[in-house]
mmCIF file of C-alpha atoms in Angstrom:
data_model
loop_
_atom_site.group_PDB
_atom_site.id
_atom_site.type_symbol
_atom_site.label_atom_id
_atom_site.label_comp_id
_atom_site.label_asym_id
_atom_site.label_seq_id
_atom_site.Cartn_x
_atom_site.Cartn_y
_atom_site.Cartn_z
ATOM 1 C CA MET A 920 7.453 11.452 8.389
ATOM 2 C CA THR A 921 6.360 9.868 11.325
ATOM 3 C CA ASP A 922 8.725 7.160 12.192
ATOM 4 C CA LEU A 923 7.259 3.549 11.597
ATOM 5 C CA SER A 924 10.437 1.278 11.962
ATOM 6 C CA GLN A 925 8.779 -0.246 14.861
ATOM 7 C CA PHE A 926 6.262 -1.222 12.802
ATOM 8 C CA SER A 927 5.848 -4.364 10.452
ATOM 9 C CA PRO A 928 2.812 -5.438 8.262
ATOM 10 C CA ALA A 929 0.940 -8.563 9.421
ATOM 11 C CA GLU A 930 1.788 -11.663 6.612
ATOM 12 C CA GLY A 931 0.086 -10.542 3.307
ATOM 13 C CA TYR A 932 0.238 -6.940 3.906
ATOM 14 C CA ILE A 933 2.071 -3.953 3.030
ATOM 15 C CA LEU A 934 1.886 -0.595 4.683
ATOM 16 C CA VAL A 935 1.774 2.723 2.145
ATOM 17 C CA LYS A 936 1.469 6.565 2.468
ATOM 18 C CA PRO A 937 -1.356 8.084 -0.035
ATOM 19 C CA LEU A 938 0.124 10.546 -2.147
ATOM 20 C CA GLU A 939 -1.350 14.214 -2.324
ATOM 21 C CA LYS A 940 -3.128 15.164 -5.107
ATOM 22 C CA LYS A 941 -0.516 15.527 -7.914
ATOM 23 C CA GLN A 942 2.476 14.668 -5.685
ATOM 24 C CA GLU A 943 5.411 13.196 -7.919
ATOM 25 C CA GLY A 944 3.951 13.804 -11.285
ATOM 26 C CA ILE A 945 1.239 11.023 -10.977
ATOM 27 C CA SER A 946 -2.022 12.793 -11.455
ATOM 28 C CA VAL A 947 -5.268 11.453 -9.130
ATOM 29 C CA ILE A 948 -7.087 8.282 -10.512
ATOM 30 C CA SER A 949 -10.399 9.285 -9.524
ATOM 31 C CA GLU A 950 -11.388 12.849 -7.576
ATOM 32 C CA ASP A 951 -13.024 11.101 -4.810
ATOM 33 C CA ARG A 952 -10.807 8.559 -3.838
ATOM 34 C CA GLN A 953 -6.649 8.814 -3.786
ATOM 35 C CA ASN A 954 -5.725 5.143 -4.539
ATOM 36 C CA VAL A 955 -1.905 5.765 -5.356
ATOM 37 C CA ALA A 956 0.649 5.351 -2.755
ATOM 38 C CA ARG A 957 4.253 4.874 -2.070
ATOM 39 C CA VAL A 958 4.815 1.342 -0.216
ATOM 40 C CA LEU A 959 6.985 2.092 3.058
ATOM 41 C CA SER A 960 6.865 -1.901 4.431
ATOM 42 C CA VAL A 961 6.243 -5.300 3.427
ATOM 43 C CA GLY A 962 4.812 -7.993 5.278
ATOM 44 C CA PRO A 963 5.893 -11.662 5.038
ATOM 45 C CA PRO A 964 4.334 -13.753 2.468
ATOM 46 C CA THR A 965 1.199 -15.618 2.809
ATOM 47 C CA VAL A 966 -0.601 -18.550 1.720
ATOM 48 C CA SER A 967 -3.675 -18.664 -0.264
ATOM 49 C CA ALA A 968 -6.524 -20.133 1.398
ATOM 50 C CA TYR A 969 -7.927 -21.461 -1.687
ATOM 51 C CA THR A 970 -4.745 -23.132 -3.082
ATOM 52 C CA ASP A 971 -2.323 -23.607 -0.439
ATOM 53 C CA SER A 972 0.355 -21.687 -2.615
ATOM 54 C CA PRO A 973 2.602 -18.883 -1.391
ATOM 55 C CA ILE A 974 1.479 -15.321 -2.237
ATOM 56 C CA LYS A 975 4.582 -12.982 -2.550
ATOM 57 C CA ALA A 976 4.190 -9.132 -2.167
ATOM 58 C CA PRO A 977 3.794 -8.003 -5.394
ATOM 59 C CA CYS A 978 5.831 -4.818 -4.524
ATOM 60 C CA LYS A 979 8.788 -3.705 -3.324
ATOM 61 C CA VAL A 980 9.777 -0.562 -0.558
ATOM 62 C CA GLY A 981 9.804 2.732 -2.224
ATOM 63 C CA GLN A 982 7.654 1.963 -5.172
ATOM 64 C CA LEU A 983 4.503 3.513 -6.167
ATOM 65 C CA VAL A 984 1.114 1.211 -6.185
ATOM 66 C CA ILE A 985 -2.545 1.551 -7.468
ATOM 67 C CA HIS A 986 -4.664 -0.053 -4.928
ATOM 68 C CA SER A 987 -8.380 -1.000 -4.764
ATOM 69 C CA SER A 988 -10.502 1.765 -3.522
ATOM 70 C CA GLY A 989 -11.756 -0.339 -0.788
ATOM 71 C CA GLY A 990 -8.778 -2.791 -0.201
ATOM 72 C CA TYR A 991 -7.204 -1.102 2.782
ATOM 73 C CA GLU A 992 -7.509 -0.302 6.520
ATOM 74 C CA THR A 993 -6.572 3.524 7.461
ATOM 75 C CA LEU A 994 -4.220 4.133 10.458
ATOM 76 C CA LYS A 995 -3.077 7.311 11.728
ATOM 77 C CA PHE A 996 -0.024 8.080 13.386
ATOM 78 C CA GLY A 997 1.107 11.155 14.295
ATOM 79 C CA GLY A 998 -1.133 13.058 12.629
ATOM 80 C CA GLU A 999 -0.139 11.154 9.112
ATOM 81 C CA GLU A 1000 -2.424 9.011 7.169
ATOM 82 C CA PHE A 1001 -0.897 5.376 6.374
ATOM 83 C CA ARG A 1002 -3.124 2.294 4.444
ATOM 84 C CA LEU A 1003 -2.607 -1.348 5.385
ATOM 85 C CA VAL A 1004 -3.313 -3.298 1.817
ATOM 86 C CA HIS A 1005 -3.392 -6.759 1.229
ATOM 87 C CA PHE A 1006 -1.133 -7.899 -1.347
ATOM 88 C CA THR A 1007 -4.260 -9.139 -3.697
ATOM 89 C CA LYS A 1008 -5.849 -5.950 -3.603
ATOM 90 C CA VAL A 1009 -2.586 -4.079 -5.649
ATOM 91 C CA LEU A 1010 -4.162 -3.337 -8.915
ATOM 92 C CA MET A 1011 -0.586 -2.074 -10.610
ATOM 93 C CA VAL A 1012 2.977 -1.503 -9.906
ATOM 94 C CA LEU A 1013 3.901 2.301 -11.499
ATOM 95 C CA ASP A 1014 7.537 2.289 -11.063
ATOM 96 C CA LYS A 1015 9.269 -1.006 -11.157
ATOM 97 C CA LYS A 1016 12.654 -0.692 -9.901
#
């Protein structure tokens, strides 16, 4: 896997690696788009534009998440695909550790 240790997500974002189909016993949520990913890095908390309340990451490094199908930016490093997902676009944490 590509070394991403020199990168850190901006506040309010997580860096994830999408899972391959049928990887780790998780079946594809939708055939046209894979929304299950492993969390690689978590950015600092952000502040809600509406309430000025802090928004903390809903997940931790190493956990599997399902994110919104339109709620990410795709990045490619070393031929691998990664995604930056906003905290509010994480729909479910699959493995609470």
